[in-house]
JSON list of C-alpha atoms in Angstrom, two decimals:
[
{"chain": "F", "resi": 1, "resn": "UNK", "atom": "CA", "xyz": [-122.57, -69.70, 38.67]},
{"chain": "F", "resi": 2, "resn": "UNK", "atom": "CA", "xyz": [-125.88, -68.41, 36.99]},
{"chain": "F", "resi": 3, "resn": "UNK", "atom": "CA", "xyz": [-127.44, -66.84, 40.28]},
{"chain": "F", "resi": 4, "resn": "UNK", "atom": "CA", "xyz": [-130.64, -69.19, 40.21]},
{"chain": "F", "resi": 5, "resn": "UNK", "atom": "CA", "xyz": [-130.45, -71.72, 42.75]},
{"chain": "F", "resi": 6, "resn": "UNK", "atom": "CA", "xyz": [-132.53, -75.11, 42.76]},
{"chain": "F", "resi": 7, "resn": "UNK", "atom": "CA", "xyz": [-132.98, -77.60, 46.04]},
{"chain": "F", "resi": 8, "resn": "UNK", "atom": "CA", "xyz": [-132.59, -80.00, 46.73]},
{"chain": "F", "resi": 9, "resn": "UNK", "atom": "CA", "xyz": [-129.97, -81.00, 44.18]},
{"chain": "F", "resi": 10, "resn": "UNK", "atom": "CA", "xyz": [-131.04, -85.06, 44.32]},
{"chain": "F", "resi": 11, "resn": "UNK", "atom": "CA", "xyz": [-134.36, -86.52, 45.03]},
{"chain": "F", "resi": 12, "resn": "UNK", "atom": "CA", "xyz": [-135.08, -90.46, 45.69]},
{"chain": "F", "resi": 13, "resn": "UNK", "atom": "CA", "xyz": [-138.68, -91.40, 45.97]},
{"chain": "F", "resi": 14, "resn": "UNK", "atom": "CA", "xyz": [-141.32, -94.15, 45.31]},
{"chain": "F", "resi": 15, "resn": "UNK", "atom": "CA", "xyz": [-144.32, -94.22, 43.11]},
{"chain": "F", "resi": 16, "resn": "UNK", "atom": "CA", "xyz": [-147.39, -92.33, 44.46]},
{"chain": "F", "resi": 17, "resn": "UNK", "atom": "CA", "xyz": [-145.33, -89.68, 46.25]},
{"chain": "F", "resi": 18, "resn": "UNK", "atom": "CA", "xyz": [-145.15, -86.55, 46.25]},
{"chain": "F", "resi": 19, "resn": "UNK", "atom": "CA", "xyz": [-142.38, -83.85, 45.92]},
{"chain": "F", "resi": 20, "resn": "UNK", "atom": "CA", "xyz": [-141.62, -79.75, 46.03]},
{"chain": "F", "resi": 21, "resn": "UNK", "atom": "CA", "xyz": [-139.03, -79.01, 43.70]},
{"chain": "F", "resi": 22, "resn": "UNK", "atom": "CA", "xyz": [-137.71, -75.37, 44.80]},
{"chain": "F", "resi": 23, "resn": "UNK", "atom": "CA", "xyz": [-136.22, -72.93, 42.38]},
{"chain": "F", "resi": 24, "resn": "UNK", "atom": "CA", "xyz": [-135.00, -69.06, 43.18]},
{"chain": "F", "resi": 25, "resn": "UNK", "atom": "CA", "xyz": [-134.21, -66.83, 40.77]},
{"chain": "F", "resi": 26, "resn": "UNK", "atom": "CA", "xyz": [-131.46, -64.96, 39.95]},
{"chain": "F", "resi": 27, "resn": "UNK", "atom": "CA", "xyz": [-131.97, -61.42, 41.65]},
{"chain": "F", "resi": 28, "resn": "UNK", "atom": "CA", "xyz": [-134.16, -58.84, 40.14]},
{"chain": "F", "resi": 29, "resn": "UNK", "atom": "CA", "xyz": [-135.61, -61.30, 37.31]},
{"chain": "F", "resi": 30, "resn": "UNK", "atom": "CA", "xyz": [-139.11, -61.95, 37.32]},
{"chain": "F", "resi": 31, "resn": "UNK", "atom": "CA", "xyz": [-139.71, -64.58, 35.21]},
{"chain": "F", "resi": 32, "resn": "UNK", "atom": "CA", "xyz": [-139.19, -68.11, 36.21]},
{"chain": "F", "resi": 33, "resn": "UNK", "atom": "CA", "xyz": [-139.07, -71.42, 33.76]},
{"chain": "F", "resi": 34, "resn": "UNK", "atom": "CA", "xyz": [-139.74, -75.02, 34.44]},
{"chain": "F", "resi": 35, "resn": "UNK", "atom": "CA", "xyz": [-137.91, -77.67, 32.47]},
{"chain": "F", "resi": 36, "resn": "UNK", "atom": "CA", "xyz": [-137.78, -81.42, 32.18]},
{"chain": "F", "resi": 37, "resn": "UNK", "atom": "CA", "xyz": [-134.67, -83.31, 31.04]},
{"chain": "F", "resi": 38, "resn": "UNK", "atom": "CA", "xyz": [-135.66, -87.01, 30.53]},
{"chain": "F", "resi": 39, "resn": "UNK", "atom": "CA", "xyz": [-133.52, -89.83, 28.42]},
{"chain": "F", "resi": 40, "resn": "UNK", "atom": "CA", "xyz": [-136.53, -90.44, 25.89]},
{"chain": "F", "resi": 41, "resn": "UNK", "atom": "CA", "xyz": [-137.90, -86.61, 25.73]},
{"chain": "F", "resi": 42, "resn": "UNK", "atom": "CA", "xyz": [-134.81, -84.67, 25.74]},
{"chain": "F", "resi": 43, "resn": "UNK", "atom": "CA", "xyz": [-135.71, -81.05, 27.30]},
{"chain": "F", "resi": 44, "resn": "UNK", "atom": "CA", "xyz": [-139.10, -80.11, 27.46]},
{"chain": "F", "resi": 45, "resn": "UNK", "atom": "CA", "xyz": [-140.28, -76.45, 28.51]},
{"chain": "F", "resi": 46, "resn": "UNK", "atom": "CA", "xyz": [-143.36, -77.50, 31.21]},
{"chain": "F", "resi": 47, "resn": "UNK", "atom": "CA", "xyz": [-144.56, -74.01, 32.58]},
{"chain": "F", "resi": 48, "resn": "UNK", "atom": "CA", "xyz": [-143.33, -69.79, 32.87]},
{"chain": "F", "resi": 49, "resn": "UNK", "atom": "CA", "xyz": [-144.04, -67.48, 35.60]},
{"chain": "F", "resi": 50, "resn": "UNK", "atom": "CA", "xyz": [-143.65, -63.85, 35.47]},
{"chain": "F", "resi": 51, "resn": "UNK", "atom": "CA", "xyz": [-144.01, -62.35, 38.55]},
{"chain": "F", "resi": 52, "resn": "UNK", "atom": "CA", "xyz": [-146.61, -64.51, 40.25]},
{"chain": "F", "resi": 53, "resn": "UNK", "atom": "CA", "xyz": [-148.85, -65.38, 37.80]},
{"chain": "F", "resi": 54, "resn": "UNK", "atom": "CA", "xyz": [-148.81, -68.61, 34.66]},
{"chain": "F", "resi": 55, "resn": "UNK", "atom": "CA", "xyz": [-147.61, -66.99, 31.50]},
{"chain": "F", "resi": 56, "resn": "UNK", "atom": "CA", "xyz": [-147.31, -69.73, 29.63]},
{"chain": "F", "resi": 57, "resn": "UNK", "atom": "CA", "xyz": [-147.68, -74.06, 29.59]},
{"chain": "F", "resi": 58, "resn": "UNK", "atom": "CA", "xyz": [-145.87, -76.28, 27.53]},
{"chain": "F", "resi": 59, "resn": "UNK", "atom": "CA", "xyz": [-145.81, -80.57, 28.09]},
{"chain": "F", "resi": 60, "resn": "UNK", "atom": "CA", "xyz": [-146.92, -79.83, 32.03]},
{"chain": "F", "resi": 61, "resn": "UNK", "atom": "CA", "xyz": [-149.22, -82.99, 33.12]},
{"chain": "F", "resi": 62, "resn": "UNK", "atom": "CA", "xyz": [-151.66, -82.76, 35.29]},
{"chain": "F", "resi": 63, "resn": "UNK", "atom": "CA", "xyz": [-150.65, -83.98, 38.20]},
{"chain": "F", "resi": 64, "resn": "UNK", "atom": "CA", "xyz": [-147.68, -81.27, 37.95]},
{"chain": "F", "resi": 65, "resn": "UNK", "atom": "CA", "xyz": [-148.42, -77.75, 39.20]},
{"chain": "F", "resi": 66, "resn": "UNK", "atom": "CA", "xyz": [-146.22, -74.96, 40.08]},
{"chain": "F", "resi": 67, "resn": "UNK", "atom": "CA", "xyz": [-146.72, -71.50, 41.85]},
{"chain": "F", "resi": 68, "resn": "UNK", "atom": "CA", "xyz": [-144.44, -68.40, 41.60]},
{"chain": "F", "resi": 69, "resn": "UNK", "atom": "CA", "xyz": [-144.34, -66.35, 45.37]},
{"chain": "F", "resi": 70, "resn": "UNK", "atom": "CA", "xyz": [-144.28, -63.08, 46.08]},
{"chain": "F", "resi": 71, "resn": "UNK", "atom": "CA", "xyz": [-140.64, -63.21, 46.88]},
{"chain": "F", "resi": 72, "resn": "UNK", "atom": "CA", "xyz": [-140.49, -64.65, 43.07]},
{"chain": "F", "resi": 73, "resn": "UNK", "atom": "CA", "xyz": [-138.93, -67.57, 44.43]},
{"chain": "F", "resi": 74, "resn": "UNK", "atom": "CA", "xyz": [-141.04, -70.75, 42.77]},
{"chain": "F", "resi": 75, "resn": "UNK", "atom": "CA", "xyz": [-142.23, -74.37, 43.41]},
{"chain": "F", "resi": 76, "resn": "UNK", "atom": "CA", "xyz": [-142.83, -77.33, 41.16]},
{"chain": "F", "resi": 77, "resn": "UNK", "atom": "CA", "xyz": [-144.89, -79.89, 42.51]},
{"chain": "F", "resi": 78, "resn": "UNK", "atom": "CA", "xyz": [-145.15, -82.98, 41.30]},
{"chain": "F", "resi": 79, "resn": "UNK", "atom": "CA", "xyz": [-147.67, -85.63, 42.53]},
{"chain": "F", "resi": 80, "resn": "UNK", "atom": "CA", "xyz": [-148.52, -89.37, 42.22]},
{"chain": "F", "resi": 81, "resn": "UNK", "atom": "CA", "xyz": [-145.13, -89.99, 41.09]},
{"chain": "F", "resi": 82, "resn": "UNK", "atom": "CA", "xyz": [-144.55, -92.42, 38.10]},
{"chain": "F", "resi": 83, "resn": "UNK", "atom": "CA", "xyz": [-141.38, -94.72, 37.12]},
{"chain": "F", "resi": 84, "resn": "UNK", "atom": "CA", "xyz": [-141.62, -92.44, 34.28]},
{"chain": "F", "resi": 85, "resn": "UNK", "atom": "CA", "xyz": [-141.35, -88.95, 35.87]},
{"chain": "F", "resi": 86, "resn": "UNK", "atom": "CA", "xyz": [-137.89, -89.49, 36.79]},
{"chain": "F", "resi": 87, "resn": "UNK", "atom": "CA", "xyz": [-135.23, -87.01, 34.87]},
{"chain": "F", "resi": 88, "resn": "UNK", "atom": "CA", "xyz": [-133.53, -83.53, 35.64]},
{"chain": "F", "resi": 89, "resn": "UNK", "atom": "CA", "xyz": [-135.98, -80.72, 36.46]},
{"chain": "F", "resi": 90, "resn": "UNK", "atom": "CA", "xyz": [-134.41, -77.50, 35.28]},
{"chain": "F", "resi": 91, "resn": "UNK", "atom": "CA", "xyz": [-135.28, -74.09, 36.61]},
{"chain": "F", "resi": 92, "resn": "UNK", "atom": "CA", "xyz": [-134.64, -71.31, 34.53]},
{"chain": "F", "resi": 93, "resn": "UNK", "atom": "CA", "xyz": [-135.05, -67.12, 35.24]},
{"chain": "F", "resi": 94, "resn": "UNK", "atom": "CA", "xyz": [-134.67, -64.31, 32.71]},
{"chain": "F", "resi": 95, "resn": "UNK", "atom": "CA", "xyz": [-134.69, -60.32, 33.17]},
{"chain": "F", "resi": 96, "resn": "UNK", "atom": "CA", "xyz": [-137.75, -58.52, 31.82]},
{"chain": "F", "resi": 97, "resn": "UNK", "atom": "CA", "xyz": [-136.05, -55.30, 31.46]},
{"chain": "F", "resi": 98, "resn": "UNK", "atom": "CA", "xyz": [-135.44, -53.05, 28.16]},
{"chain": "F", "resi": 99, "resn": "UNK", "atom": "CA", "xyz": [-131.92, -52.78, 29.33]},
{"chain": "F", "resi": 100, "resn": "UNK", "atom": "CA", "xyz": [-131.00, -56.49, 29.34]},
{"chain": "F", "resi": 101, "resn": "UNK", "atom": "CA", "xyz": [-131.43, -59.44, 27.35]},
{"chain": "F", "resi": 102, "resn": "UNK", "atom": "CA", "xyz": [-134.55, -59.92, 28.48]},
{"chain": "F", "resi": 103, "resn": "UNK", "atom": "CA", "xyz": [-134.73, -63.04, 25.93]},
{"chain": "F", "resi": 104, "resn": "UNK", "atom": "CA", "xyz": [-131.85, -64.64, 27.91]},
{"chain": "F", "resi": 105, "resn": "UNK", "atom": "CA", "xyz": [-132.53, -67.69, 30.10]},
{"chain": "F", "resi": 106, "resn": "UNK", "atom": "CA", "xyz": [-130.38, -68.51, 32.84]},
{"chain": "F", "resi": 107, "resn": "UNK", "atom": "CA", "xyz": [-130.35, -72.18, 33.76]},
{"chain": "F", "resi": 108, "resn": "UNK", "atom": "CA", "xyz": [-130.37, -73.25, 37.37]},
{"chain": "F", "resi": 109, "resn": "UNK", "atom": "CA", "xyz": [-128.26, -76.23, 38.73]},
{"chain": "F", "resi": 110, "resn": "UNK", "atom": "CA", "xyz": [-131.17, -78.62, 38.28]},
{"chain": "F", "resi": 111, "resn": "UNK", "atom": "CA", "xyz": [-132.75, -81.55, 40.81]},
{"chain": "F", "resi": 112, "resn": "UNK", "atom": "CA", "xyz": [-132.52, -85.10, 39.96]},
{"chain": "F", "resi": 113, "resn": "UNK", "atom": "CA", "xyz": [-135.43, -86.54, 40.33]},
{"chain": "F", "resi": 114, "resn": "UNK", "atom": "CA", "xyz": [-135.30, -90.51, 41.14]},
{"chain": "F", "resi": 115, "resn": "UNK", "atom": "CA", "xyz": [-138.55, -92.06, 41.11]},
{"chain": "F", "resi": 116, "resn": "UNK", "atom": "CA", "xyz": [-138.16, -96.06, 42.21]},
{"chain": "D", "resi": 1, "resn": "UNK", "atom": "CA", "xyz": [-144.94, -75.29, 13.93]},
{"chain": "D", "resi": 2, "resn": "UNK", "atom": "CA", "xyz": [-140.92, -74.73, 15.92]},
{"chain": "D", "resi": 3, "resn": "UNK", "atom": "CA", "xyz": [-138.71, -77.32, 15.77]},
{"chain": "D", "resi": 4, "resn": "UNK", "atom": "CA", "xyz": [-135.03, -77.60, 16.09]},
{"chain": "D", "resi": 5, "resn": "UNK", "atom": "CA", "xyz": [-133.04, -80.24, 14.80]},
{"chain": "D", "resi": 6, "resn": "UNK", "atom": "CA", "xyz": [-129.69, -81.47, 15.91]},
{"chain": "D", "resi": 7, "resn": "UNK", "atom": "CA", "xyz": [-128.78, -84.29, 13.36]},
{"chain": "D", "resi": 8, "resn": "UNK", "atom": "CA", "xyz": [-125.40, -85.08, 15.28]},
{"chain": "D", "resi": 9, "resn": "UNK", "atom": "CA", "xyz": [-125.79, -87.43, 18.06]},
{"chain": "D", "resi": 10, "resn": "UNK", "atom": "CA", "xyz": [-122.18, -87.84, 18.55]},
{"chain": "D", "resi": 11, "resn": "UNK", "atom": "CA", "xyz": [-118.95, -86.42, 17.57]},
{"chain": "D", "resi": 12, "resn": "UNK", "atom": "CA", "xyz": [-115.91, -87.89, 18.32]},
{"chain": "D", "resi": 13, "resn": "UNK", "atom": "CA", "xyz": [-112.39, -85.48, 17.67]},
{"chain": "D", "resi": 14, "resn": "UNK", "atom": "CA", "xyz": [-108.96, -85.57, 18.74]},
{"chain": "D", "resi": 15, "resn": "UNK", "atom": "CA", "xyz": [-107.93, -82.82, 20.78]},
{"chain": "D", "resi": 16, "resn": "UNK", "atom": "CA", "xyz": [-106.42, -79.69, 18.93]},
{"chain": "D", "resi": 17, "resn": "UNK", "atom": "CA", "xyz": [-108.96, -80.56, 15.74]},
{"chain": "D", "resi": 18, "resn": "UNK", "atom": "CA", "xyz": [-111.75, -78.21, 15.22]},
{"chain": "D", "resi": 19, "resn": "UNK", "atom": "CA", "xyz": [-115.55, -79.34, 15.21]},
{"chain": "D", "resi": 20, "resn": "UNK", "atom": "CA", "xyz": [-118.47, -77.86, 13.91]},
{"chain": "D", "resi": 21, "resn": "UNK", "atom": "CA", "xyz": [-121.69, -78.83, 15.58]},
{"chain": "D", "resi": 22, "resn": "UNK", "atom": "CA", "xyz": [-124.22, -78.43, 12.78]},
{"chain": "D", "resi": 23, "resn": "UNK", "atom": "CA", "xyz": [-128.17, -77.07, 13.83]},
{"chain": "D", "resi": 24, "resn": "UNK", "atom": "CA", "xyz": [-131.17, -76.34, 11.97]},
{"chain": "D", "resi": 25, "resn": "UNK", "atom": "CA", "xyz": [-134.47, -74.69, 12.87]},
{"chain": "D", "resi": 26, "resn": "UNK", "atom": "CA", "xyz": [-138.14, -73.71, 11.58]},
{"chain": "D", "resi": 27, "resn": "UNK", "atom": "CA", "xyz": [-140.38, -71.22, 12.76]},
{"chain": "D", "resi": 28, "resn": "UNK", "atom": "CA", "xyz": [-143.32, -69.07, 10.78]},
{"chain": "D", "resi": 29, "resn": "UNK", "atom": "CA", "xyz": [-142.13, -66.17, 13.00]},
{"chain": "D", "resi": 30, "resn": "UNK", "atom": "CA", "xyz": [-140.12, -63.12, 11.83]},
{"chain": "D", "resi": 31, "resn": "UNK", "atom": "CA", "xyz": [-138.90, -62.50, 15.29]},
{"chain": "D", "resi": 32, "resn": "UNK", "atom": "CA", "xyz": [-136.93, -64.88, 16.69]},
{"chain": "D", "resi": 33, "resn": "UNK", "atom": "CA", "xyz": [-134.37, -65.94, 18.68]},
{"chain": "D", "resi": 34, "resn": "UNK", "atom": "CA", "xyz": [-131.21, -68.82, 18.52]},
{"chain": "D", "resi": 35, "resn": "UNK", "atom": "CA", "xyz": [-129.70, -69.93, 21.79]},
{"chain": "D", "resi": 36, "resn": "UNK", "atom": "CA", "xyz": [-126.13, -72.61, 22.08]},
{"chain": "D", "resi": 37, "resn": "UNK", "atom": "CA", "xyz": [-126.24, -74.01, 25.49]},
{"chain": "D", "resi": 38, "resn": "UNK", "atom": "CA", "xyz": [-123.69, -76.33, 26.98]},
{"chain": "D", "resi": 39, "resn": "UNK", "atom": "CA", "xyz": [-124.29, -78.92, 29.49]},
{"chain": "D", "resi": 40, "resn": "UNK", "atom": "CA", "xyz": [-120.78, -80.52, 30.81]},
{"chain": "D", "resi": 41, "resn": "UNK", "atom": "CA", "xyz": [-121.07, -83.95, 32.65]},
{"chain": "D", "resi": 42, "resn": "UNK", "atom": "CA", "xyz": [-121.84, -82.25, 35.89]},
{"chain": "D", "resi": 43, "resn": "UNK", "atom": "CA", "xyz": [-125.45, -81.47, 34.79]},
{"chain": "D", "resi": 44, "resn": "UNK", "atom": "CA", "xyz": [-125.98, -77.65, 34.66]},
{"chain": "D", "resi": 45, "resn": "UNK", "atom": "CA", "xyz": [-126.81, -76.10, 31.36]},
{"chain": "D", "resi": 46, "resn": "UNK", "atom": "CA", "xyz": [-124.40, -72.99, 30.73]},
{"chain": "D", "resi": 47, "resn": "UNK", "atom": "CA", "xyz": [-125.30, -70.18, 28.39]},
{"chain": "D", "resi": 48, "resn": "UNK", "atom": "CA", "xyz": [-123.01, -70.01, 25.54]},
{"chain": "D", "resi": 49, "resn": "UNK", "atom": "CA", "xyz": [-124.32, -67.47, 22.97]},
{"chain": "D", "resi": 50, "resn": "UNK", "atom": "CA", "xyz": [-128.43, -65.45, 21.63]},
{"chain": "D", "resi": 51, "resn": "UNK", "atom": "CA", "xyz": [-128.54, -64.49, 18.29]},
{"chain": "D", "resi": 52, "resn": "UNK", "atom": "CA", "xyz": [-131.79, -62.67, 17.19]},
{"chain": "D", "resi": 53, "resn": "UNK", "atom": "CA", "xyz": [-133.34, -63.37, 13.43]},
{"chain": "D", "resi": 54, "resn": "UNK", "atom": "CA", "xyz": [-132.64, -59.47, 12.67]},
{"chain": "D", "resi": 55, "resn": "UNK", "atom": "CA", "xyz": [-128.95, -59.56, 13.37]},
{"chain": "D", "resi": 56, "resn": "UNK", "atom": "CA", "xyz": [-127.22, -62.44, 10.99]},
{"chain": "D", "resi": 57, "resn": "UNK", "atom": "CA", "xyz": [-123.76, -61.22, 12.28]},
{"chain": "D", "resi": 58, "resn": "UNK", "atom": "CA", "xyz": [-121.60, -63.99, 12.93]},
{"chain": "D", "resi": 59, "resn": "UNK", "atom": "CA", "xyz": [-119.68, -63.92, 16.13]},
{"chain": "D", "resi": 60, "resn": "UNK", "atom": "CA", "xyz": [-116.74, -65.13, 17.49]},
{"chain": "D", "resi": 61, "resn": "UNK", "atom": "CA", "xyz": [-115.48, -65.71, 20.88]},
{"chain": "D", "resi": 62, "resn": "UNK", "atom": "CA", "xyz": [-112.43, -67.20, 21.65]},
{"chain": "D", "resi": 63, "resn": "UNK", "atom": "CA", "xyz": [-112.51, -70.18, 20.30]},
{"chain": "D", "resi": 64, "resn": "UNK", "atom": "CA", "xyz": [-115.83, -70.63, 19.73]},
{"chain": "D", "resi": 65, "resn": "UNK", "atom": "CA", "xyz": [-117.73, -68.92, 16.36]},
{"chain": "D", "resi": 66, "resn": "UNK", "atom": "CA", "xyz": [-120.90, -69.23, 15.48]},
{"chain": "D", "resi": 67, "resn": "UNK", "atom": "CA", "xyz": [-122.41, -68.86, 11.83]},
{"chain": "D", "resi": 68, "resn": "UNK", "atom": "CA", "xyz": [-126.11, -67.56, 11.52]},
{"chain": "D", "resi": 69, "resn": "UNK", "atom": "CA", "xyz": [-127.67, -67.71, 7.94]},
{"chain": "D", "resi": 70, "resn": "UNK", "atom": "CA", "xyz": [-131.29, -67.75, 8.18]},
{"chain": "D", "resi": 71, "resn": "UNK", "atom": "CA", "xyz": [-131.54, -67.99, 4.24]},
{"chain": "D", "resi": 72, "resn": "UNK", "atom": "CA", "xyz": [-130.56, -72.26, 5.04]},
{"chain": "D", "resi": 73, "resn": "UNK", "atom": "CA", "xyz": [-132.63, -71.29, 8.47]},
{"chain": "D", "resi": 74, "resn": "UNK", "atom": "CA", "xyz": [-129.13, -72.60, 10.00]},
{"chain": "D", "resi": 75, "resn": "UNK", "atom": "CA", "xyz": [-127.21, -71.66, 13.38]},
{"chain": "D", "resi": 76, "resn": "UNK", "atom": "CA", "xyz": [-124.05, -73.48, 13.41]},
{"chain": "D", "resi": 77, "resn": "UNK", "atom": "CA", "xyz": [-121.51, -73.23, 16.31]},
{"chain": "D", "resi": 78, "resn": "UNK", "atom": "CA", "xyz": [-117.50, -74.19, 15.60]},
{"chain": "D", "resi": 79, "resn": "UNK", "atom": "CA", "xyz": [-114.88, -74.82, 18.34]},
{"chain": "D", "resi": 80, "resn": "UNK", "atom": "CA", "xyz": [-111.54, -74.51, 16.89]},
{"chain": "D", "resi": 81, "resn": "UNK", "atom": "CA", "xyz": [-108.53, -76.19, 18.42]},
{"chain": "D", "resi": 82, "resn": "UNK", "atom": "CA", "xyz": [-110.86, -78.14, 20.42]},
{"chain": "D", "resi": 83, "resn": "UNK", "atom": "CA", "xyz": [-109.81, -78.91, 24.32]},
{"chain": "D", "resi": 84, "resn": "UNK", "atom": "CA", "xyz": [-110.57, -81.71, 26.20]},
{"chain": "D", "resi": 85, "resn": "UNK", "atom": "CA", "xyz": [-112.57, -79.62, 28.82]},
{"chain": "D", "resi": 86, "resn": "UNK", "atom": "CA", "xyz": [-114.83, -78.79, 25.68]},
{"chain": "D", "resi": 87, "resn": "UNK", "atom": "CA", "xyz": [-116.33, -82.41, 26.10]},
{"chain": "D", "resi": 88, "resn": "UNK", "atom": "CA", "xyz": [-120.04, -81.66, 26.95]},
{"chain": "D", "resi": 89, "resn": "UNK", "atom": "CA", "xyz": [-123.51, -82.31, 25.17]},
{"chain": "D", "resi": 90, "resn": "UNK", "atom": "CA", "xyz": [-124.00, -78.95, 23.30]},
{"chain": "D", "resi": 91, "resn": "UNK", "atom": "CA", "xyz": [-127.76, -78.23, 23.14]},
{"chain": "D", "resi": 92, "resn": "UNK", "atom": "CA", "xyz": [-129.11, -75.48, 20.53]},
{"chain": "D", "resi": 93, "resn": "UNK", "atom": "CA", "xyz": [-132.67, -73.72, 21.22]},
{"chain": "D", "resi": 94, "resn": "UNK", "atom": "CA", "xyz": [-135.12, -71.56, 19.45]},
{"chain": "D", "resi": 95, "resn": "UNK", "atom": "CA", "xyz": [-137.65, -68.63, 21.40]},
{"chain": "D", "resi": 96, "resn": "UNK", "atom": "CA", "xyz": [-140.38, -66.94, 19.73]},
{"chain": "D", "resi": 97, "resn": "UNK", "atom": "CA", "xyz": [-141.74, -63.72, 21.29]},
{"chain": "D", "resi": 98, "resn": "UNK", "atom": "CA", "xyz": [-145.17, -65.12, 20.43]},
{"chain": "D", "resi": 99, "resn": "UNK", "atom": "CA", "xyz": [-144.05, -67.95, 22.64]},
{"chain": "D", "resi": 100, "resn": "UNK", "atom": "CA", "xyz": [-143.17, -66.15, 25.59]},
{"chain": "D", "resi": 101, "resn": "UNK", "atom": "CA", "xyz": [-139.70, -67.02, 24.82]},
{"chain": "D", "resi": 102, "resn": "UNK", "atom": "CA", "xyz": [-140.29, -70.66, 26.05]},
{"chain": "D", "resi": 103, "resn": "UNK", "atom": "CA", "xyz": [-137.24, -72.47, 24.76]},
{"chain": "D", "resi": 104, "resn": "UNK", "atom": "CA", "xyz": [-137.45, -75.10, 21.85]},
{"chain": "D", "resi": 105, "resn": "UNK", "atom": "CA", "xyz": [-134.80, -77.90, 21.86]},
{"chain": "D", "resi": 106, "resn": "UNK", "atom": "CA", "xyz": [-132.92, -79.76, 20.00]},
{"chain": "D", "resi": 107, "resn": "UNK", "atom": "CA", "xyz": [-132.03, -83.26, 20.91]},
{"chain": "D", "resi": 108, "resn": "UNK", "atom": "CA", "xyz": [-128.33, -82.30, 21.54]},
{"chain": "D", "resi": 109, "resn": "UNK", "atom": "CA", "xyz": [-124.90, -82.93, 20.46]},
{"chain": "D", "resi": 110, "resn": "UNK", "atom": "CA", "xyz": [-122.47, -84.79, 22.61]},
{"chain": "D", "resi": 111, "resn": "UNK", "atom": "CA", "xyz": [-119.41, -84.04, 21.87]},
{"chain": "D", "resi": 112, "resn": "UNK", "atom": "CA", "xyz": [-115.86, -86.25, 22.83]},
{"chain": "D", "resi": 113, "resn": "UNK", "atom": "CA", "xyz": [-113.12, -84.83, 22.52]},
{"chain": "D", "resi": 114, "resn": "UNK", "atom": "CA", "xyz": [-110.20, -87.23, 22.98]},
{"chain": "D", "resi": 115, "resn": "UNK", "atom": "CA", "xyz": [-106.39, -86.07, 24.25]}
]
């Protein structure tokens, strides 16, 4: 068990929805990671949080956003669903102190994403 | 630009052999960082090993070793006496500090290990 929990673990939906993808980090880290796991991309980073503000974007469309809270817990939304958007959404946290492998990312379960 | 490439799709072993999974990476940084993750058929992606591009130590662990030699820019990761629980996709994965430590894939490894 990594400490970084994801909900919900499965997620069946129809084109044009929309869905909250929930990740909590493990405690103390401050930095939170969005992946995507599809069959034709592989893993893809999509956007990092460190302590409630974007640090960095990677292959995030636009109709994906994501917000980090003050309890460091953090959301991925992702809207107008496509066929196409369906694949394993990975959350990810890592410590930002001098005394750990701050480097280190620690993978979350992951949600299944099923867009029909 | 970073890229990591896994040219194993698929290995296949009987169990007891040992297996080298095989990965290769660029960069233009200096400082760097080399990540093994396993993913089992459950789903979850498990830590294995970091290695940073100052420290081309290799390491063992168990049965698992892994050989770092940045002059071939390689980061290659050996089971020996391979188990059947071993079976998972093996995923390697490059962070640059300049990067925010965002993690670079490769494509993966899946890796069968027969009784």
């Amino acid at each position: 068990d990594s400490g970084v929990t994801q909900t919900p673990k499965h997620l069946i939906t129809a084109t044009g929805q929309r869905v909250t993808l929930r990740c909590s980090p493990r405690s103390g880290d401050l930095s939170v990671y969005w992946y995507q796991q599809s069959l034709d991309q592989g893993l893809q980073f999509l956007i990092q949080y460190y302590n409630g503000e974007e640090r960095a974007k990677g292959n995030i469309l636009e109709r994906f956003s994501a917000q980090q809270f003050p309890d460091l817990h953090s959301e991925l939304n992702l809207s107008s669903l496509e066929l196409g958007d369906s694949a394993l959404y990975f959350c990810a946290s890592s410590p930002q102190t001098v005394h750990e492998l701050k480097e280190t990312q620690y993978f979350g379960p992951g949600t299944r994403l099923l867009v029909l | 630009a970073q890229k990591v490439t896994q040219a194993q799709t698929e290995i296949s072993v009987v169990e007891k052999e040992d297996v080298t999974l095989d990965c290769v990476y660029e960069t233009r940084d200096t400082t760097y960082y080399l990540f093994w993750y396993k993913q089992p058929p459950s789903g979850e992606l498990v830590f294995l090993i970091r290695r940073n591009s100052f420290d081309e130590q290799n390491e063992i662990s168990g049965r698992y070793s892994w050989n770092f030699q940045k002059s071939t820019s390689s980061f290659n990761f050996t089971i020996t006496a391979s188990q059947v629980v071993d079976s998972a996709v093996y995923f390697c994965a490059l962070s640059e500090v300049d990067s925010n430590y965002q993690l670079i894939w490769g494509a993966g490894t899946k890796l069968i290990i027969k009784p």
